[in-house]
XYZ file of C-alpha atoms in Angstrom:
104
model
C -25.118 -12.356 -21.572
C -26.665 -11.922 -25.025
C -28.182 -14.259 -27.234
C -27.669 -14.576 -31.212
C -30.109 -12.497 -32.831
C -30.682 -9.808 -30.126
C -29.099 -5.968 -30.279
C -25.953 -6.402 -28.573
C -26.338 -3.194 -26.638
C -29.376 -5.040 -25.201
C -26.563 -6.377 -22.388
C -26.149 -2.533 -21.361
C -29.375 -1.216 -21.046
C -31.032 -0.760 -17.525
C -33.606 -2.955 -16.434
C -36.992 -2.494 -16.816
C -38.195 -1.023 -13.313
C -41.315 -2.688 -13.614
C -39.997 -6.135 -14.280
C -37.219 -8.141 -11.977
C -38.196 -6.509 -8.515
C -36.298 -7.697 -6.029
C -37.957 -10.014 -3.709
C -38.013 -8.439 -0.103
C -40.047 -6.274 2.417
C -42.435 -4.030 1.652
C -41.999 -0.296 1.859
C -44.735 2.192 2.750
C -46.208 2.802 -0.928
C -46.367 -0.896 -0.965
C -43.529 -1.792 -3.498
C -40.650 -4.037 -2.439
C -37.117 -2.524 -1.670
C -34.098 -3.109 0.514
C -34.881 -2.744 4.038
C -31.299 -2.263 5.021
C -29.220 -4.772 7.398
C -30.823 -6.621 10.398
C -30.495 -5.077 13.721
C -27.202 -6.444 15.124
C -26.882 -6.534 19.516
C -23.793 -5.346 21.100
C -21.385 -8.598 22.017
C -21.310 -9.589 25.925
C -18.890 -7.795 27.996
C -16.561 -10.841 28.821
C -16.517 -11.880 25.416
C -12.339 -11.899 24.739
C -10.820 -14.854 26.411
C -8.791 -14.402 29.182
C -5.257 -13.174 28.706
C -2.981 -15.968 30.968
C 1.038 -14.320 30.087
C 1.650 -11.026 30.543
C 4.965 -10.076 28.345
C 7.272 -8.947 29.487
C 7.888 -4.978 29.830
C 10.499 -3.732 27.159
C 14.092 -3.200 28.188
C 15.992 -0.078 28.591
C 18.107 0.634 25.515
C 21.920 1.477 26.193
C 22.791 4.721 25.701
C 24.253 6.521 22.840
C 27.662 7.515 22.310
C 26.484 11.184 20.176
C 30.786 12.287 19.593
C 31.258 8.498 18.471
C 28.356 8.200 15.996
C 28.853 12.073 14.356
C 33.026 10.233 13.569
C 31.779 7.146 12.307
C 29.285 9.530 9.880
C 31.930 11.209 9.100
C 34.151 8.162 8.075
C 31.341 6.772 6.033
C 30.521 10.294 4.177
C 34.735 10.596 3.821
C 34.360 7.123 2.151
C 31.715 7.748 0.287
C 33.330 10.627 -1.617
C 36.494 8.869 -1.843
C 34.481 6.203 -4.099
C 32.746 9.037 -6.149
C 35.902 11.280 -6.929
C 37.950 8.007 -7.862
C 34.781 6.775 -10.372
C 34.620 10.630 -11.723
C 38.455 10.257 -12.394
C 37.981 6.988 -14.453
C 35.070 8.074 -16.586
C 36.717 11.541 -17.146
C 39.814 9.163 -18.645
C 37.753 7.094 -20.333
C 35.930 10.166 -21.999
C 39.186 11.408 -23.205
C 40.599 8.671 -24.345
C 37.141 7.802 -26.673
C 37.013 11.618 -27.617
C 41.369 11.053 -28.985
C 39.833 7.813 -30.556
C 37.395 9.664 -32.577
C 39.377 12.860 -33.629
C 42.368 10.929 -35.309
């Protein structure tokens, strides 16, 4: 944070390397640095808690009908394009009747 009265690119300027060293171990010239994270030891081997209920093992799905679910695609995609050729019908009528509007 500045202060009043100092350069305001005085917040964005680097440290002075001599000044503010972090307080820590010492490194082989002497001068203080991070040492890295403290040696961590591997967990016991029993350390998860024992597992009481087994689940259940998953159930066999029923079997699909292939002939039943192509008709019922075919039903929907019939349906579908039903829907799409009767909304292309009404805005085609609708563009006509707004294009008469405007030429008389």
């Amino acid at each position: 944070m500045t202060t009043p009265g100092t350069d305001p690119d005085d917040y964005w300027r680097r440290p002075d390397p001599a000044q503010d060293r972090p307080a820590g171990p010492f490194d082989e010239k002497g001068e203080a640095g991070y040492a890295g994270p403290p040696p961590t030891t591997p967990p016991p081997a029993d350390w998860r808690p024992p597992v009481h209920v087994q689940p259940p093992p998953p159930r066999r799905l029923p079997d699909q009908d292939m002939a039943e679910l192509d008709l019922a695609e075919q039903r929907a995609q019939r349906l579908t394009q039903g829907i799409g050729v009767g909304v292309a019908v009404v805005l085609v009528i609708l563009v006509c009747l707004l294009c008469s509007r405007l030429v008389f």
